[in-house]
Amino acid sequence: DVKVTQSSRYLVKRTGEKVFLECVQDMDHENMFWYRQDPGLGLRLIYFSYDVKMKEKGDIPEGYSVSREKKERFSLILESASTNQTSMYLCASTIPGHYGYTFGSGTRLTVV
Amino acid sequence: RKEVEQDPGPFNVPEGATVAFNCTYSNSASQSFFWYRQDCRKEPKLLMSVYSSGNEDGRFTAQLNRASQYISLLIRDSKLSDSATYLCAVRNYGGSQGNLIFGKGTKLSVKP
């Protein structure tokens, strides 16, 4: 089974802190994604990457950046955390083609 | 019109009931279709892909209607453990090539 591992299940950070969320997948997937999920708003795509060193903005990239230095690892960075970034963050990966995504177990981030 | 739409529910059904969800999509060129299950405060998990000819997995049947641009999920003999939110996902090609677009989910609650 593909495993997508997110480094933390729960995280509490202070406003203005720089926050790193890590995601690692073990199945050599090319494509990786970061979403946030909020009640009533569904899954919203923040950033995605189709290859090492490659990144593209999703629907809500403001306030976030990403890093993909190795194929298996895709990091989401909150440059200066704000309370409106309190959310569930989900990482996903897949291979190109007609395949679904595998999600990590999520990081529930609270910014106080 | 939103790209992928679902009735948010909740659908409250007794054990043993048959329940069906629909998911409409706006892009007639959509190529791949999926149903995901998401338990409360957990990550979405792929339930099944949806093939043009329809497909069945135990008590679950998925169908695609390209003419009317919707996919459906039928659950027979509902179990308490089927209580969850069901997300549909659609993949288009071109633009954000290869990315899934998710509906906001339909909540199912199966009661004893």
PDB file of C-alpha atoms in Angstrom:
ATOM      1  CA  ASP A   1       0.000   0.000   0.000  1.00  0.00           C
ATOM      2  CA  VAL A   2       1.093   3.513  -0.797  1.00  0.00           C
ATOM      3  CA  LYS A   3       1.879   5.468   2.284  1.00  0.00           C
ATOM      4  CA  VAL A   4       1.701   9.211   2.503  1.00  0.00           C
ATOM      5  CA  THR A   5       3.024  10.388   5.824  1.00  0.00           C
ATOM      6  CA  GLN A   6       2.480  13.806   7.302  1.00  0.00           C
ATOM      7  CA  SER A   7       4.838  14.716  10.072  1.00  0.00           C
ATOM      8  CA  SER A   8       2.334  15.953  12.647  1.00  0.00           C
ATOM      9  CA  ARG A   9      -1.298  15.143  13.388  1.00  0.00           C
ATOM     10  CA  TYR A  10      -1.864  18.207  15.546  1.00  0.00           C
ATOM     11  CA  LEU A  11       0.077  21.442  15.658  1.00  0.00           C
ATOM     12  CA  VAL A  12      -0.415  24.670  17.580  1.00  0.00           C
ATOM     13  CA  LYS A  13       1.522  27.725  16.458  1.00  0.00           C
ATOM     14  CA  ARG A  14       1.520  31.404  17.285  1.00  0.00           C
ATOM     15  CA  THR A  15       0.565  34.183  14.908  1.00  0.00           C
ATOM     16  CA  GLY A  16       3.572  35.332  12.896  1.00  0.00           C
ATOM     17  CA  GLU A  17       5.516  32.086  13.253  1.00  0.00           C
ATOM     18  CA  LYS A  18       6.972  30.354  10.219  1.00  0.00           C
ATOM     19  CA  VAL A  19       5.419  26.899   9.998  1.00  0.00           C
ATOM     20  CA  PHE A  20       6.668  23.871   8.101  1.00  0.00           C
ATOM     21  CA  LEU A  21       4.373  20.973   7.247  1.00  0.00           C
ATOM     22  CA  GLU A  22       6.135  17.939   5.879  1.00  0.00           C
ATOM     23  CA  CYS A  23       4.787  15.231   3.620  1.00  0.00           C
ATOM     24  CA  VAL A  24       6.607  12.101   2.491  1.00  0.00           C
ATOM     25  CA  GLN A  25       5.363   9.384   0.151  1.00  0.00           C
ATOM     26  CA  ASP A  26       7.033   6.025  -0.345  1.00  0.00           C
ATOM     27  CA  MET A  27       5.789   4.941  -3.776  1.00  0.00           C
ATOM     28  CA  ASP A  28       7.825   7.071  -6.169  1.00  0.00           C
ATOM     29  CA  HIS A  29       4.832   9.204  -7.134  1.00  0.00           C
ATOM     30  CA  GLU A  30       5.535  12.114  -9.439  1.00  0.00           C
ATOM     31  CA  ASN A  31       2.584  14.269  -8.454  1.00  0.00           C
ATOM     32  CA  MET A  32       2.064  15.711  -5.009  1.00  0.00           C
ATOM     33  CA  PHE A  33      -0.513  18.132  -3.667  1.00  0.00           C
ATOM     34  CA  TRP A  34      -1.324  20.249  -0.646  1.00  0.00           C
ATOM     35  CA  TYR A  35      -4.935  20.956   0.296  1.00  0.00           C
ATOM     36  CA  ARG A  36      -6.658  22.606   3.163  1.00  0.00           C
ATOM     37  CA  GLN A  37     -10.107  21.531   4.265  1.00  0.00           C
ATOM     38  CA  ASP A  38     -12.521  23.703   6.180  1.00  0.00           C
ATOM     39  CA  PRO A  39     -16.154  23.040   7.137  1.00  0.00           C
ATOM     40  CA  GLY A  40     -18.500  24.051   4.344  1.00  0.00           C
ATOM     41  CA  LEU A  41     -15.644  24.887   1.963  1.00  0.00           C
ATOM     42  CA  GLY A  42     -14.472  21.429   1.029  1.00  0.00           C
ATOM     43  CA  LEU A  43     -10.961  20.641  -0.170  1.00  0.00           C
ATOM     44  CA  ARG A  44      -9.120  23.628  -1.575  1.00  0.00           C
ATOM     45  CA  LEU A  45      -5.886  23.193  -3.507  1.00  0.00           C
ATOM     46  CA  ILE A  46      -2.993  25.290  -2.233  1.00  0.00           C
ATOM     47  CA  TYR A  47      -0.026  24.123  -4.316  1.00  0.00           C
ATOM     48  CA  PHE A  48       0.962  21.125  -6.364  1.00  0.00           C
ATOM     49  CA  SER A  49       4.063  19.672  -7.940  1.00  0.00           C
ATOM     50  CA  TYR A  50       4.552  17.308 -10.871  1.00  0.00           C
ATOM     51  CA  ASP A  51       8.283  16.853 -10.426  1.00  0.00           C
ATOM     52  CA  VAL A  52      11.278  17.635  -8.265  1.00  0.00           C
ATOM     53  CA  LYS A  53      11.959  21.381  -8.065  1.00  0.00           C
ATOM     54  CA  MET A  54       8.678  22.046  -9.834  1.00  0.00           C
ATOM     55  CA  LYS A  55       5.723  23.769  -8.172  1.00  0.00           C
ATOM     56  CA  GLU A  56       2.511  25.377  -9.328  1.00  0.00           C
ATOM     57  CA  LYS A  57      -0.044  27.489  -7.548  1.00  0.00           C
ATOM     58  CA  GLY A  58      -3.409  26.040  -6.811  1.00  0.00           C
ATOM     59  CA  ASP A  59      -6.564  27.951  -6.006  1.00  0.00           C
ATOM     60  CA  ILE A  60      -5.482  29.549  -2.721  1.00  0.00           C
ATOM     61  CA  PRO A  61      -1.677  29.979  -2.666  1.00  0.00           C
ATOM     62  CA  GLU A  62      -1.593  33.300  -0.822  1.00  0.00           C
ATOM     63  CA  GLY A  63       0.330  33.087   2.422  1.00  0.00           C
ATOM     64  CA  TYR A  64       1.901  29.742   1.525  1.00  0.00           C
ATOM     65  CA  SER A  65       4.954  28.458  -0.281  1.00  0.00           C
ATOM     66  CA  VAL A  66       6.213  24.956  -1.018  1.00  0.00           C
ATOM     67  CA  SER A  67       9.437  23.091  -1.531  1.00  0.00           C
ATOM     68  CA  ARG A  68      10.130  19.887  -3.443  1.00  0.00           C
ATOM     69  CA  GLU A  69      13.819  19.111  -3.280  1.00  0.00           C
ATOM     70  CA  LYS A  70      13.360  15.344  -3.422  1.00  0.00           C
ATOM     71  CA  LYS A  71      10.762  13.326  -5.252  1.00  0.00           C
ATOM     72  CA  GLU A  72       9.326  11.761  -2.127  1.00  0.00           C
ATOM     73  CA  ARG A  73       9.028  14.925  -0.044  1.00  0.00           C
ATOM     74  CA  PHE A  74       6.752  17.927  -0.503  1.00  0.00           C
ATOM     75  CA  SER A  75       6.811  20.610   2.158  1.00  0.00           C
ATOM     76  CA  LEU A  76       4.249  23.322   2.787  1.00  0.00           C
ATOM     77  CA  ILE A  77       5.468  26.522   4.407  1.00  0.00           C
ATOM     78  CA  LEU A  78       3.341  29.133   6.084  1.00  0.00           C
ATOM     79  CA  GLU A  79       5.586  32.174   5.874  1.00  0.00           C
ATOM     80  CA  SER A  80       3.899  34.068   8.710  1.00  0.00           C
ATOM     81  CA  ALA A  81       1.069  32.104  10.262  1.00  0.00           C
ATOM     82  CA  SER A  82      -2.244  33.857  10.756  1.00  0.00           C
ATOM     83  CA  THR A  83      -5.382  32.776  12.576  1.00  0.00           C
ATOM     84  CA  ASN A  84      -7.254  32.361   9.281  1.00  0.00           C
ATOM     85  CA  GLN A  85      -4.807  29.594   8.406  1.00  0.00           C
ATOM     86  CA  THR A  86      -6.204  27.446  11.195  1.00  0.00           C
ATOM     87  CA  SER A  87      -7.369  24.412   9.258  1.00  0.00           C
ATOM     88  CA  MET A  88      -6.905  20.755   8.407  1.00  0.00           C
ATOM     89  CA  TYR A  89      -4.026  20.380   5.942  1.00  0.00           C
ATOM     90  CA  LEU A  90      -3.946  17.338   3.699  1.00  0.00           C
ATOM     91  CA  CYS A  91      -1.139  16.135   1.493  1.00  0.00           C
ATOM     92  CA  ALA A  92      -1.830  13.786  -1.424  1.00  0.00           C
ATOM     93  CA  SER A  93       0.142  12.013  -4.116  1.00  0.00           C
ATOM     94  CA  THR A  94      -0.483  10.119  -7.315  1.00  0.00           C
ATOM     95  CA  ILE A  95       1.103   9.035 -10.573  1.00  0.00           C
ATOM     96  CA  PRO A  96       0.123  10.729 -13.846  1.00  0.00           C
ATOM     97  CA  GLY A  97      -2.837   9.180 -15.627  1.00  0.00           C
ATOM     98  CA  HIS A  98      -6.272   7.953 -14.668  1.00  0.00           C
ATOM     99  CA  TYR A  99      -5.526   7.375 -11.024  1.00  0.00           C
ATOM    100  CA  GLY A 100      -6.951   8.664  -7.804  1.00  0.00           C
ATOM    101  CA  TYR A 101      -4.989  10.328  -5.041  1.00  0.00           C
ATOM    102  CA  THR A 102      -3.698   8.828  -1.846  1.00  0.00           C
ATOM    103  CA  PHE A 103      -3.983  11.209   1.069  1.00  0.00           C
ATOM    104  CA  GLY A 104      -1.912  11.538   4.190  1.00  0.00           C
ATOM    105  CA  SER A 105      -3.677  11.444   7.535  1.00  0.00           C
ATOM    106  CA  GLY A 106      -3.713  15.227   7.756  1.00  0.00           C
ATOM    107  CA  THR A 107      -2.327  17.886  10.061  1.00  0.00           C
ATOM    108  CA  ARG A 108      -4.795  19.835  12.131  1.00  0.00           C
ATOM    109  CA  LEU A 109      -3.128  23.223  12.556  1.00  0.00           C
ATOM    110  CA  THR A 110      -4.316  25.783  15.058  1.00  0.00           C
ATOM    111  CA  VAL A 111      -2.837  29.277  14.925  1.00  0.00           C
ATOM    112  CA  VAL A 112      -3.363  31.278  18.105  1.00  0.00           C
TER     113      VAL A 112
ATOM    114  CA  ARG B   1     -22.193  26.644 -12.138  1.00  0.00           C
ATOM    115  CA  LYS B   2     -19.658  25.011  -9.865  1.00  0.00           C
ATOM    116  CA  GLU B   3     -17.358  22.461 -11.457  1.00  0.00           C
ATOM    117  CA  VAL B   4     -18.381  19.576  -9.224  1.00  0.00           C
ATOM    118  CA  GLU B   5     -21.538  19.680  -7.140  1.00  0.00           C
ATOM    119  CA  GLN B   6     -22.979  17.401  -4.518  1.00  0.00           C
ATOM    120  CA  ASP B   7     -25.993  17.565  -2.255  1.00  0.00           C
ATOM    121  CA  PRO B   8     -24.424  18.109   1.182  1.00  0.00           C
ATOM    122  CA  GLY B   9     -27.151  16.109   2.936  1.00  0.00           C
ATOM    123  CA  PRO B  10     -27.248  14.810   5.562  1.00  0.00           C
ATOM    124  CA  PHE B  11     -28.877  11.668   4.332  1.00  0.00           C
ATOM    125  CA  ASN B  12     -30.295   9.921   7.393  1.00  0.00           C
ATOM    126  CA  VAL B  13     -31.214   6.328   6.617  1.00  0.00           C
ATOM    127  CA  PRO B  14     -32.002   3.218   8.668  1.00  0.00           C
ATOM    128  CA  GLU B  15     -29.742   0.202   8.641  1.00  0.00           C
ATOM    129  CA  GLY B  16     -30.457  -2.024   5.688  1.00  0.00           C
ATOM    130  CA  ALA B  17     -31.698   0.799   3.477  1.00  0.00           C
ATOM    131  CA  THR B  18     -30.502   1.515  -0.026  1.00  0.00           C
ATOM    132  CA  VAL B  19     -29.223   5.026  -0.568  1.00  0.00           C
ATOM    133  CA  ALA B  20     -27.944   6.813  -3.659  1.00  0.00           C
ATOM    134  CA  PHE B  21     -25.895   9.961  -4.121  1.00  0.00           C
ATOM    135  CA  ASN B  22     -25.378  11.926  -7.277  1.00  0.00           C
ATOM    136  CA  CYS B  23     -22.556  14.229  -8.237  1.00  0.00           C
ATOM    137  CA  THR B  24     -22.812  16.574 -11.216  1.00  0.00           C
ATOM    138  CA  TYR B  25     -19.854  17.962 -13.120  1.00  0.00           C
ATOM    139  CA  SER B  26     -19.737  20.880 -15.523  1.00  0.00           C
ATOM    140  CA  ASN B  27     -16.888  20.016 -17.890  1.00  0.00           C
ATOM    141  CA  SER B  28     -18.059  17.673 -20.620  1.00  0.00           C
ATOM    142  CA  ALA B  29     -14.418  16.786 -21.364  1.00  0.00           C
ATOM    143  CA  SER B  30     -13.886  15.287 -17.896  1.00  0.00           C
ATOM    144  CA  GLN B  31     -11.954  12.044 -18.133  1.00  0.00           C
ATOM    145  CA  SER B  32     -11.714  10.257 -14.796  1.00  0.00           C
ATOM    146  CA  PHE B  33     -14.152   9.937 -11.931  1.00  0.00           C
ATOM    147  CA  PHE B  34     -13.854   8.733  -8.375  1.00  0.00           C
ATOM    148  CA  TRP B  35     -15.715   8.329  -5.125  1.00  0.00           C
ATOM    149  CA  TYR B  36     -13.940   8.913  -1.836  1.00  0.00           C
ATOM    150  CA  ARG B  37     -15.086   8.202   1.695  1.00  0.00           C
ATOM    151  CA  GLN B  38     -14.090  10.507   4.528  1.00  0.00           C
ATOM    152  CA  ASP B  39     -14.702   9.697   8.171  1.00  0.00           C
ATOM    153  CA  CYS B  40     -14.997  12.505  10.694  1.00  0.00           C
ATOM    154  CA  ARG B  41     -11.631  14.221  11.253  1.00  0.00           C
ATOM    155  CA  LYS B  42      -9.832  11.737   9.013  1.00  0.00           C
ATOM    156  CA  GLU B  43      -8.411  11.893   5.518  1.00  0.00           C
ATOM    157  CA  PRO B  44     -10.406  11.013   2.384  1.00  0.00           C
ATOM    158  CA  LYS B  45      -9.865   7.436   1.243  1.00  0.00           C
ATOM    159  CA  LEU B  46     -10.469   6.204  -2.261  1.00  0.00           C
ATOM    160  CA  LEU B  47     -13.633   4.130  -2.310  1.00  0.00           C
ATOM    161  CA  MET B  48     -13.833   3.349  -5.997  1.00  0.00           C
ATOM    162  CA  SER B  49     -13.083   4.607  -9.452  1.00  0.00           C
ATOM    163  CA  VAL B  50     -16.046   5.087 -11.749  1.00  0.00           C
ATOM    164  CA  TYR B  51     -15.829   3.452 -15.156  1.00  0.00           C
ATOM    165  CA  SER B  52     -17.888   4.227 -18.229  1.00  0.00           C
ATOM    166  CA  SER B  53     -19.578   0.851 -18.050  1.00  0.00           C
ATOM    167  CA  GLY B  54     -20.335   1.220 -14.353  1.00  0.00           C
ATOM    168  CA  ASN B  55     -18.735  -0.873 -11.661  1.00  0.00           C
ATOM    169  CA  GLU B  56     -19.641  -2.689  -8.514  1.00  0.00           C
ATOM    170  CA  ASP B  57     -17.725  -3.534  -5.356  1.00  0.00           C
ATOM    171  CA  GLY B  58     -19.798  -5.549  -2.923  1.00  0.00           C
ATOM    172  CA  ARG B  59     -22.652  -3.373  -1.718  1.00  0.00           C
ATOM    173  CA  PHE B  60     -21.381  -0.329  -3.628  1.00  0.00           C
ATOM    174  CA  THR B  61     -22.224   0.471  -7.237  1.00  0.00           C
ATOM    175  CA  ALA B  62     -20.870   3.449  -9.140  1.00  0.00           C
ATOM    176  CA  GLN B  63     -22.220   4.690 -12.442  1.00  0.00           C
ATOM    177  CA  LEU B  64     -21.327   7.385 -14.936  1.00  0.00           C
ATOM    178  CA  ASN B  65     -23.845   9.218 -17.081  1.00  0.00           C
ATOM    179  CA  ARG B  66     -21.868  11.276 -19.587  1.00  0.00           C
ATOM    180  CA  ALA B  67     -24.936  12.617 -21.401  1.00  0.00           C
ATOM    181  CA  SER B  68     -26.271  14.224 -18.231  1.00  0.00           C
ATOM    182  CA  GLN B  69     -22.821  14.765 -16.728  1.00  0.00           C
ATOM    183  CA  TYR B  70     -23.203  13.067 -13.405  1.00  0.00           C
ATOM    184  CA  ILE B  71     -21.837  10.146 -11.482  1.00  0.00           C
ATOM    185  CA  SER B  72     -23.732   8.194  -8.885  1.00  0.00           C
ATOM    186  CA  LEU B  73     -22.962   5.991  -5.915  1.00  0.00           C
ATOM    187  CA  LEU B  74     -25.461   3.421  -4.726  1.00  0.00           C
ATOM    188  CA  ILE B  75     -25.067   1.753  -1.347  1.00  0.00           C
ATOM    189  CA  ARG B  76     -27.215  -1.308  -0.699  1.00  0.00           C
ATOM    190  CA  ASP B  77     -27.979  -2.820   2.695  1.00  0.00           C
ATOM    191  CA  SER B  78     -26.518   0.159   4.574  1.00  0.00           C
ATOM    192  CA  LYS B  79     -24.445  -0.566   7.664  1.00  0.00           C
ATOM    193  CA  LEU B  80     -23.812   1.675  10.640  1.00  0.00           C
ATOM    194  CA  SER B  81     -20.179   1.709   9.549  1.00  0.00           C
ATOM    195  CA  ASP B  82     -21.136   3.334   6.235  1.00  0.00           C
ATOM    196  CA  SER B  83     -21.772   6.594   8.109  1.00  0.00           C
ATOM    197  CA  ALA B  84     -19.293   9.046   6.628  1.00  0.00           C
ATOM    198  CA  THR B  85     -19.005  11.854   4.118  1.00  0.00           C
ATOM    199  CA  TYR B  86     -18.741  10.766   0.497  1.00  0.00           C
ATOM    200  CA  LEU B  87     -16.757  12.976  -1.856  1.00  0.00           C
ATOM    201  CA  CYS B  88     -16.819  12.734  -5.617  1.00  0.00           C
ATOM    202  CA  ALA B  89     -13.809  13.752  -7.674  1.00  0.00           C
ATOM    203  CA  VAL B  90     -13.416  14.502 -11.354  1.00  0.00           C
ATOM    204  CA  ARG B  91     -10.289  14.866 -13.445  1.00  0.00           C
ATOM    205  CA  ASN B  92     -10.146  17.166 -16.455  1.00  0.00           C
ATOM    206  CA  TYR B  93      -7.262  17.473 -18.855  1.00  0.00           C
ATOM    207  CA  GLY B  94      -5.787  20.725 -20.027  1.00  0.00           C
ATOM    208  CA  GLY B  95      -5.195  23.704 -17.782  1.00  0.00           C
ATOM    209  CA  SER B  96      -4.290  22.236 -14.406  1.00  0.00           C
ATOM    210  CA  GLN B  97      -3.647  18.966 -16.151  1.00  0.00           C
ATOM    211  CA  GLY B  98      -4.097  15.869 -14.075  1.00  0.00           C
ATOM    212  CA  ASN B  99      -5.622  17.541 -11.027  1.00  0.00           C
ATOM    213  CA  LEU B 100      -8.712  16.151  -9.381  1.00  0.00           C
ATOM    214  CA  ILE B 101     -11.566  18.516  -8.626  1.00  0.00           C
ATOM    215  CA  PHE B 102     -13.478  17.498  -5.537  1.00  0.00           C
ATOM    216  CA  GLY B 103     -17.059  18.030  -4.569  1.00  0.00           C
ATOM    217  CA  LYS B 104     -17.754  19.232  -1.048  1.00  0.00           C
ATOM    218  CA  GLY B 105     -19.182  15.910  -0.044  1.00  0.00           C
ATOM    219  CA  THR B 106     -22.464  14.295   0.929  1.00  0.00           C
ATOM    220  CA  LYS B 107     -22.896  13.296   4.550  1.00  0.00           C
ATOM    221  CA  LEU B 108     -24.481   9.936   5.237  1.00  0.00           C
ATOM    222  CA  SER B 109     -25.742   8.894   8.638  1.00  0.00           C
ATOM    223  CA  VAL B 110     -26.970   5.324   9.034  1.00  0.00           C
ATOM    224  CA  LYS B 111     -29.158   4.822  12.117  1.00  0.00           C
ATOM    225  CA  PRO B 112     -29.951   1.586  13.970  1.00  0.00           C
TER     226      PRO B 112
END
